[in-house]
Structure formats: structure tokens, C-alpha cells
């Protein structure tokens, strides 16, 4: 009967420590998500870097080269119409639209169309070239289409639920998991009769959580899994997202190393405590035996 | 000393073997689930197929 009871208690301790490890992972993951993916400012910093702007611009310039060949209008007329500042403002719009779920199609927005129209009109005027409105419209249409292909997000309606879920629920989920960590720690403490041996279960759950938090991000980074996930239709945005997620992965790995270290320290401290206790008991026993 | 040895053995089991086993199981599960997640993500194969089907349906309707 006692053995069954002990087995049940031990099983409960194991279950509590597994719950604790997954809750630790959950609370760290959602805590990190709330300050990164769920935070508009973090997305701005990820999307608004110079590398993203320059790769968007170079992709746009490549497309403009083809349009220039087709229309006979010099390439720099198109490239001067849309400069880096303008692309940067488009990037801001894209970040905002990730949460709103609206697709950023710049076809109908007047800013892109007007920039190209103005640039073409002034080119024709400066060079005194006679032209037809229909021809200008066609060239502008082609340029705007190319701009959309280079900078406009088409699948925001698919992206928004993920981003909004993390923004709305990440802090709540983090608190829920943190509460679960506390509850399971208290349960382990009481199931072990408030004795120090319960710390071994806490150490075990910390080490499990730490090892999972090291291995999954490490595999993701080493196997370049993120590079295969094309979250948006634009390569430059995908690269920016991947870099941001890689930073999150690195933070997860560092947290994992900290957890594993704390787990090892708990085990060593407990082992030292118990070996001292056993030694003390043996010495006491020896003294008792010699005296009697 | 036997009790200490037993304690040491139990500690090693809890500190090394259990966490490692669970990590391997979780990692295998992650790698197995990944293709399914990948295909459902925006621009994944499932998403692209859905887009193509709706585009085709639009064309047929026109």
C-alpha cells in the first residue's frame, strides 16, 4: 500500500515538473513575443532598416530597367520618381497594415501613381517630346504594377490573425503560464513533504525547459528553416522577418542556457546537502556504535 | 554509502536522462509538425493552391 502511494506521489511529481517545464517555455515564449512580434515598434525596427530599403529599391530598379527597355523612356526617369525616402514611407505603411490586415496595393493610391506621372510629364516637357496621354498612362500603369510587385504586400489578410493574436493575447498567456509555473512549484514542494528533495524535480523541469529552448531554436537556425517559410510575397520583407525571428531564437537559446545552468546548480547544491547529511548520519551512527 | 549512491543514481536520472528524452521527443514532434505548419503559412503551398483555385474560379465566373 505504501509502495503504491509512493509511486502515485512520484508520478504526480513528474507530471507537475513536466507541466512546469512547458509552462516555463510558454511564459518565456509569449513574454518574448509580446515585446517583439506583438510590438509595433519592434516590427518598425525590423522592417525599417537600410538593408530592406536598399533591397526593395534594387528590385524595383531591376523591374524599371525592363520597363525602360519596353517603353524607350530612360531608366533614371522612373528611378528618380521613387526615391529611398518614399520607399521608407511605404515600409511604414506596410508595418501598419500587417496589424490591420489590409493588403497594400499601391495601384489605387495616388501617391505612387502621381509620382510616376509627375516624373514622366516633366521628362517629356524638359526634352520637348510630343506624347499621347494614352502612352503616358500605359507607362505609368506598368511602373505602378512593378512597384506593387516589389513593395506591396498581398497576403496581409493571412498575416494579420497571427500578428493580432500575439498582440492581443501574448501578455495574458505569459501571465497564465507564469501562474502555472508557480502552482506546479508549490505542488512539488508540498508533494515532497516540504523537503529539499523536491528541488530535484524543479531542477529537472528547469533543465528540460532549457534543453528544449536550446535545441528547437538551434535546429531552426542551423537547418535554415526560416528561409523556407515565405511569410510575405516580397523577398526583402521575408528577409527582414527572418532576421527579427533569428534574434528571438538567439534570446531563446540564451534563456535556455541560463535555465540549464540554474538546473545544474540546483542538482549540485542538493547533492552536496544530501552527501553532507548522509556523512553526518554515518558519523553519528559510528559514534553511537562505539559508545554502546 | 549505499543510500548516497542510490541518491546519486536517481539525481543523474532526473538531471540528464529525463530532460534529454523529453527534448528528443519534442524535437522529433517539432520536425514532424513543421511541414504541416509550413504549408498552412501565408505563401505556403496550401495558401498558394487556395489562391490559384480562387483565381481560377473567378476566371470561370467571368
Coordinates of N, CA and C in Angstrom, one line a residue, chain A residues 7-168:
Chain A
X7 N 4.5 5.5 -5.3 CA 4.5 5.5 -6.8 C 3.6 6.6 -7.3
X8 N 2.4 6.7 -6.7 CA 1.5 7.8 -7.1 C 2.0 9.2 -6.9
X9 N 2.6 9.3 -5.7 CA 3.2 10.6 -5.3 C 4.3 11.0 -6.3
X10 N 5.2 10.0 -6.6 CA 6.3 10.3 -7.5 C 5.8 10.6 -8.9
X11 N 4.7 9.9 -9.4 CA 4.1 10.1 -10.7 C 3.6 11.6 -10.7
X12 N 2.9 11.9 -9.7 CA 2.4 13.3 -9.6 C 3.5 14.4 -9.7
X13 N 4.6 14.1 -9.0 CA 5.7 15.0 -9.0 C 6.3 15.1 -10.4
X14 N 6.4 14.0 -11.1 CA 6.9 14.0 -12.5 C 5.9 14.8 -13.4
X15 N 4.6 14.6 -13.2 CA 3.6 15.3 -14.0 C 3.7 16.8 -13.8
X16 N 3.8 17.2 -12.5 CA 4.0 18.6 -12.1 C 5.2 19.2 -12.7
X17 N 6.3 18.4 -12.7 CA 7.5 19.0 -13.2 C 7.5 19.2 -14.8
X18 N 6.7 18.2 -15.4 CA 6.6 18.4 -16.9 C 5.7 19.6 -17.2
X19 N 4.6 19.8 -16.4 CA 3.7 20.9 -16.6 C 4.6 22.2 -16.3
X20 N 5.4 22.1 -15.3 CA 6.3 23.3 -15.0 C 7.2 23.6 -16.2
X21 N 7.8 22.6 -16.8 CA 8.8 22.9 -17.8 C 8.1 23.5 -19.0
X22 N 6.9 22.9 -19.4 CA 6.2 23.5 -20.6 C 5.6 24.9 -20.3
X23 N 5.3 25.1 -19.0 CA 4.8 26.5 -18.6 C 5.9 27.5 -18.7
X24 N 7.1 27.0 -18.3 CA 8.3 27.9 -18.3 C 8.5 28.3 -19.8
X25 N 8.5 27.3 -20.7 CA 8.7 27.6 -22.1 C 7.7 28.6 -22.6
X26 N 6.4 28.3 -22.3 CA 5.3 29.1 -22.7 C 5.4 30.5 -22.2
X27 N 5.7 30.7 -20.9 CA 5.8 32.1 -20.4 C 6.9 32.8 -21.0
X28 N 8.1 32.2 -21.2 CA 9.2 32.9 -21.8 C 8.9 33.2 -23.3
X29 N 8.3 32.2 -24.0 CA 8.0 32.5 -25.4 C 7.0 33.6 -25.6
X30 N 5.9 33.6 -24.8 CA 4.9 34.6 -25.0 C 5.4 36.0 -24.5
X31 N 6.2 35.9 -23.4 CA 6.8 37.2 -22.9 C 7.6 37.8 -24.0
X32 N 8.4 37.0 -24.6 CA 9.3 37.5 -25.7 C 8.5 38.0 -26.9
X33 N 7.5 37.2 -27.2 CA 6.6 37.6 -28.4 C 5.9 39.0 -28.1
X34 N 5.5 39.2 -26.9 CA 4.8 40.5 -26.6 C 5.7 41.7 -26.9
X35 N 7.0 41.5 -26.6 CA 7.9 42.7 -26.8 C 8.5 42.7 -28.2
X36 N 8.3 41.6 -29.0 CA 8.8 41.6 -30.3 C 7.7 41.6 -31.4
X37 N 7.2 40.5 -31.7 CA 6.2 40.4 -32.8 C 4.9 41.2 -32.5
X38 N 4.6 41.2 -31.2 CA 3.4 41.9 -30.8 C 3.6 43.4 -30.6
X39 N 4.8 43.8 -30.8 CA 5.1 45.2 -30.6 C 5.4 45.9 -31.9
X40 N 4.5 47.0 -32.2 CA 4.7 47.7 -33.5 C 6.1 48.3 -33.6
X41 N 6.6 48.8 -32.5 CA 7.9 49.4 -32.6 C 9.0 48.5 -33.0
X42 N 8.9 47.2 -32.5 CA 9.9 46.2 -32.9 C 9.8 45.9 -34.4
X43 N 8.6 45.8 -34.9 CA 8.4 45.5 -36.3 C 8.9 46.6 -37.1
X44 N 8.7 47.9 -36.6 CA 9.3 49.0 -37.4 C 10.8 48.9 -37.5
X45 N 11.4 48.6 -36.3 CA 12.9 48.5 -36.4 C 13.4 47.3 -37.3
X46 N 12.5 46.2 -37.3 CA 12.9 45.1 -38.2 C 12.7 45.4 -39.7
X47 N 11.6 46.1 -40.0 CA 11.3 46.4 -41.4 C 12.0 47.7 -41.9
X48 N 12.3 48.6 -41.0 CA 12.8 49.9 -41.5 C 14.3 50.0 -41.6
X49 N 15.0 48.9 -41.6 CA 16.5 49.0 -41.7 C 16.9 49.3 -43.1
X50 N 18.1 49.8 -43.3 CA 18.6 50.2 -44.6 C 18.7 49.1 -45.6
X51 N 19.0 47.9 -45.0 CA 19.2 46.7 -45.9 C 17.9 46.4 -46.7
X52 N 16.8 46.4 -45.9 CA 15.5 46.2 -46.5 C 15.2 47.2 -47.6
X53 N 15.4 48.5 -47.2 CA 15.1 49.6 -48.2 C 15.9 49.4 -49.4
X54 N 17.2 49.1 -49.2 CA 18.1 49.0 -50.4 C 17.7 47.8 -51.3
X55 N 17.3 46.7 -50.6 CA 17.0 45.5 -51.5 C 15.7 45.7 -52.2
X56 N 14.7 46.5 -51.5 CA 13.5 46.8 -52.2 C 13.8 47.7 -53.4
X57 N 14.7 48.7 -53.1 CA 15.0 49.7 -54.2 C 15.7 49.0 -55.4
X58 N 16.6 48.0 -55.1 CA 17.3 47.4 -56.2 C 16.4 46.5 -57.0
X59 N 15.4 45.8 -56.3 CA 14.5 45.0 -57.0 C 13.6 45.9 -57.9
X60 N 13.2 47.1 -57.3 CA 12.4 48.0 -58.1 C 13.1 48.5 -59.3
X61 N 14.4 48.8 -59.1 CA 15.2 49.3 -60.3 C 15.4 48.3 -61.4
X62 N 15.5 47.0 -61.0 CA 15.6 46.0 -62.0 C 14.4 45.9 -62.8
X63 N 13.2 46.0 -62.1 CA 12.0 46.0 -62.9 C 11.8 47.2 -63.8
X64 N 12.3 48.4 -63.3 CA 12.2 49.6 -64.1 C 13.1 49.5 -65.3
X65 N 14.2 48.8 -65.2 CA 15.1 48.6 -66.4 C 14.3 48.0 -67.5
X66 N 13.6 46.9 -67.2 CA 12.8 46.2 -68.2 C 11.7 47.1 -68.8
X67 N 11.1 48.0 -67.9 CA 10.0 48.9 -68.4 C 10.7 49.9 -69.4
X68 N 11.9 50.4 -68.9 CA 12.6 51.4 -69.8 C 12.9 50.8 -71.1
X69 N 13.3 49.5 -71.2 CA 13.6 48.9 -72.5 C 12.3 48.8 -73.3
X70 N 11.2 48.5 -72.7 CA 10.0 48.3 -73.4 C 9.4 49.6 -73.9
X71 N 9.5 50.7 -73.1 CA 8.9 52.0 -73.4 C 9.8 52.9 -74.1
X72 N 11.1 52.8 -74.0 CA 12.1 53.7 -74.6 C 12.3 54.9 -73.7
X73 N 11.7 55.0 -72.6 CA 11.9 56.1 -71.6 C 13.1 55.7 -70.8
X74 N 14.1 56.7 -70.5 CA 15.3 56.3 -69.8 C 14.9 55.8 -68.4
X75 N 15.8 54.9 -67.9 CA 15.5 54.2 -66.6 C 15.5 55.2 -65.4
X76 N 16.4 56.2 -65.5 CA 16.5 57.1 -64.3 C 15.3 58.0 -64.2
X77 N 14.5 58.1 -65.2 CA 13.2 58.9 -65.0 C 12.3 58.2 -64.0
X78 N 12.3 56.8 -64.2 CA 11.5 56.0 -63.2 C 12.1 56.0 -61.8
X79 N 13.5 55.8 -61.8 CA 14.1 55.6 -60.5 C 14.1 56.9 -59.7
X80 N 14.2 58.1 -60.4 CA 14.1 59.3 -59.7 C 12.7 59.6 -59.2
X81 N 11.7 59.0 -59.8 CA 10.3 59.3 -59.3 C 10.1 58.7 -57.9
X82 N 10.7 57.6 -57.7 CA 10.5 56.9 -56.4 C 11.9 56.8 -55.7
X83 N 12.2 57.6 -54.7 CA 13.5 57.5 -54.1 C 13.4 56.7 -52.8
X84 N 14.6 56.6 -52.1 CA 14.6 55.7 -50.9 C 13.7 56.2 -49.8
X85 N 13.5 57.6 -49.7 CA 12.6 58.2 -48.7 C 11.2 57.7 -48.9
X86 N 10.8 57.7 -50.1 CA 9.5 57.3 -50.5 C 9.3 55.8 -50.1
X87 N 10.3 55.0 -50.5 CA 10.2 53.5 -50.2 C 10.1 53.3 -48.7
X88 N 10.9 54.1 -47.9 CA 10.8 54.0 -46.4 C 9.4 54.3 -45.9
X89 N 8.8 55.3 -46.5 CA 7.4 55.7 -46.1 C 6.4 54.5 -46.4
X90 N 6.7 53.9 -47.5 CA 5.9 52.7 -47.9 C 6.1 51.6 -46.9
X91 N 7.3 51.4 -46.4 CA 7.6 50.4 -45.4 C 6.8 50.6 -44.1
X92 N 6.7 51.9 -43.8 CA 5.9 52.2 -42.6 C 4.5 51.8 -42.8
X93 N 3.9 52.1 -44.0 CA 2.5 51.7 -44.3 C 2.4 50.2 -44.2
X94 N 3.4 49.5 -44.7 CA 3.3 48.0 -44.7 C 3.2 47.5 -43.3
X95 N 4.1 48.0 -42.3 CA 4.1 47.6 -41.0 C 2.7 47.8 -40.3
X96 N 2.1 49.0 -40.6 CA 0.8 49.3 -40.0 C -0.2 48.3 -40.6
X97 N -0.1 48.0 -41.9 CA -1.1 47.2 -42.5 C -1.0 45.7 -42.1
X98 N 0.1 45.3 -41.5 CA 0.3 43.9 -41.1 C -0.8 43.7 -39.9
X99 N -1.0 44.7 -39.1 CA -1.9 44.5 -38.0 C -3.4 44.7 -38.5
X100 N -3.6 45.7 -39.4 CA -4.9 45.9 -39.9 C -5.5 44.9 -40.8
X101 N -4.6 44.1 -41.5 CA -5.0 43.1 -42.3 C -5.4 43.5 -43.7
X102 N -5.2 44.8 -44.0 CA -5.4 45.3 -45.3 C -4.3 45.1 -46.2
X103 N -4.6 44.7 -47.5 CA -3.5 44.5 -48.4 C -3.0 45.8 -48.9
X104 N -1.6 45.9 -49.0 CA -1.1 47.2 -49.5 C -0.9 47.1 -51.0
X105 N -1.9 47.5 -51.7 CA -1.8 47.5 -53.2 C -1.8 49.0 -53.5
X106 N -0.6 49.4 -54.1 CA -0.5 50.8 -54.3 C -1.0 51.3 -55.7
X107 N -1.8 50.4 -56.3 CA -2.3 50.7 -57.6 C -3.3 51.9 -57.5
X108 N -4.1 51.9 -56.5 CA -5.1 52.9 -56.4 C -4.7 54.1 -55.6
X109 N -3.7 53.9 -54.8 CA -3.2 55.1 -54.0 C -2.6 56.1 -55.0
X110 N -2.9 57.4 -54.8 CA -2.5 58.4 -55.7 C -1.0 58.7 -55.6
X111 N -0.4 58.5 -54.4 CA 1.0 58.9 -54.2 C 2.0 58.3 -55.1
X112 N 1.9 56.9 -55.3 CA 2.8 56.3 -56.2 C 2.5 56.6 -57.7
X113 N 1.2 56.6 -58.0 CA 0.8 56.9 -59.4 C 1.2 58.3 -59.8
X114 N 0.9 59.3 -58.8 CA 1.2 60.7 -59.1 C 2.7 60.9 -59.2
X115 N 3.5 60.2 -58.4 CA 5.0 60.4 -58.5 C 5.5 60.0 -59.9
X116 N 5.0 58.9 -60.4 CA 5.4 58.5 -61.7 C 4.9 59.4 -62.8
X117 N 3.6 59.8 -62.7 CA 3.0 60.7 -63.7 C 3.8 62.0 -63.8
X118 N 4.1 62.6 -62.6 CA 4.8 63.8 -62.5 C 6.2 63.7 -63.1
X119 N 6.9 62.6 -62.8 CA 8.3 62.4 -63.4 C 8.2 62.3 -64.9
X120 N 7.2 61.5 -65.4 CA 7.2 61.3 -66.8 C 6.8 62.6 -67.6
X121 N 5.8 63.4 -67.0 CA 5.4 64.6 -67.6 C 6.6 65.6 -67.7
X122 N 7.3 65.7 -66.5 CA 8.4 66.7 -66.6 C 9.5 66.2 -67.5
X123 N 9.7 64.9 -67.6 CA 10.7 64.4 -68.6 C 10.3 64.8 -70.0
X124 N 9.1 64.6 -70.3 CA 8.6 64.9 -71.7 C 8.7 66.5 -71.9
X125 N 8.3 67.2 -70.9 CA 8.4 68.7 -71.1 C 9.8 69.2 -71.2
X126 N 10.7 68.7 -70.4 CA 12.1 69.2 -70.4 C 12.7 68.8 -71.7
X127 N 12.4 67.7 -72.3 CA 13.0 67.3 -73.5 C 12.2 67.6 -74.8
X128 N 11.1 68.3 -74.5 CA 10.2 68.8 -75.5 C 9.8 67.6 -76.5
X129 N 9.3 66.6 -75.8 CA 8.9 65.4 -76.6 C 7.4 65.4 -76.7
X130 N 6.9 65.3 -77.9 CA 5.4 65.2 -78.0 C 5.0 63.8 -77.6
X131 N 3.9 63.8 -76.9 CA 3.4 62.5 -76.4 C 1.9 62.4 -76.3
X132 N 1.4 61.2 -76.3 CA 0.0 61.0 -76.1 C -0.3 60.6 -74.7
X133 N -1.5 61.1 -74.2 CA -1.8 60.8 -72.8 C -2.0 59.3 -72.6
X134 N -2.4 58.6 -73.6 CA -2.6 57.2 -73.5 C -1.3 56.4 -73.3
X135 N -0.3 56.9 -74.0 CA 1.1 56.3 -73.9 C 1.6 56.5 -72.5
X136 N 1.4 57.8 -71.9 CA 1.9 58.1 -70.6 C 1.2 57.2 -69.6
X137 N -0.1 57.0 -69.8 CA -0.9 56.2 -68.8 C -0.4 54.8 -68.8
X138 N -0.1 54.3 -70.0 CA 0.4 52.9 -70.1 C 1.7 52.7 -69.4
X139 N 2.6 53.7 -69.6 CA 3.9 53.6 -68.9 C 3.8 53.7 -67.4
X140 N 2.9 54.6 -67.0 CA 2.6 54.8 -65.5 C 2.0 53.5 -64.9
X141 N 1.1 52.9 -65.7 CA 0.4 51.6 -65.2 C 1.5 50.6 -65.0
X142 N 2.4 50.5 -66.0 CA 3.5 49.5 -65.9 C 4.3 49.7 -64.7
X143 N 4.7 51.0 -64.5 CA 5.6 51.3 -63.4 C 4.9 51.0 -62.0
X144 N 3.6 51.4 -61.9 CA 2.9 51.2 -60.7 C 2.7 49.6 -60.4
X145 N 2.5 48.9 -61.5 CA 2.4 47.4 -61.3 C 3.7 46.9 -60.8
X146 N 4.8 47.4 -61.4 CA 6.1 46.9 -61.0 C 6.4 47.3 -59.5
X147 N 5.9 48.5 -59.1 CA 6.1 48.9 -57.7 C 5.3 48.0 -56.8
X148 N 4.1 47.6 -57.2 CA 3.3 46.7 -56.4 C 4.0 45.4 -56.2
X149 N 4.6 44.9 -57.3 CA 5.3 43.6 -57.2 C 6.5 43.7 -56.3
X150 N 7.1 44.9 -56.3 CA 8.3 45.0 -55.4 C 8.1 45.3 -54.0
X151 N 7.1 46.2 -53.7 CA 6.9 46.7 -52.3 C 5.5 46.4 -51.7
X152 N 4.5 46.0 -52.5 CA 3.2 45.8 -51.9 C 3.0 44.4 -51.3
X153 N 2.4 44.4 -50.1 CA 2.1 43.1 -49.5 C 0.7 42.6 -50.0
X154 N 0.6 41.4 -50.4 CA -0.7 40.9 -50.9 C -1.4 40.0 -50.0
X155 N -0.7 39.5 -49.0 CA -1.3 38.5 -48.2 C -1.5 38.9 -46.7
X156 N -1.8 40.2 -46.5 CA -1.9 40.7 -45.1 C -3.1 40.1 -44.4
X157 N -4.2 39.7 -45.2 CA -5.4 39.1 -44.5 C -5.0 37.8 -43.9
X158 N -4.0 37.2 -44.4 CA -3.5 35.9 -43.9 C -2.5 36.1 -42.7
X159 N -1.8 37.2 -42.8 CA -0.8 37.5 -41.8 C -1.4 38.1 -40.5
X160 N -2.4 39.0 -40.7 CA -3.0 39.8 -39.6 C -3.4 38.9 -38.4
X161 N -4.1 37.8 -38.7 CA -4.6 37.0 -37.5 C -3.4 36.6 -36.6
X162 N -2.3 36.2 -37.2 CA -1.2 35.8 -36.3 C -0.6 37.0 -35.5
X163 N -0.4 38.1 -36.2 CA 0.2 39.3 -35.6 C -0.8 39.8 -34.5
X164 N -2.1 39.8 -34.8 CA -3.1 40.4 -33.9 C -3.3 39.4 -32.7
X165 N -3.2 38.1 -32.9 CA -3.3 37.2 -31.8 C -2.2 37.4 -30.8
X166 N -1.0 37.5 -31.3 CA 0.1 37.7 -30.4 C 0.0 39.0 -29.7
X167 N -0.4 40.1 -30.5 CA -0.5 41.4 -29.8 C -1.6 41.4 -28.7
X168 N -2.7 40.7 -29.0 CA -3.8 40.8 -28.0 C -3.6 39.8 -26.8

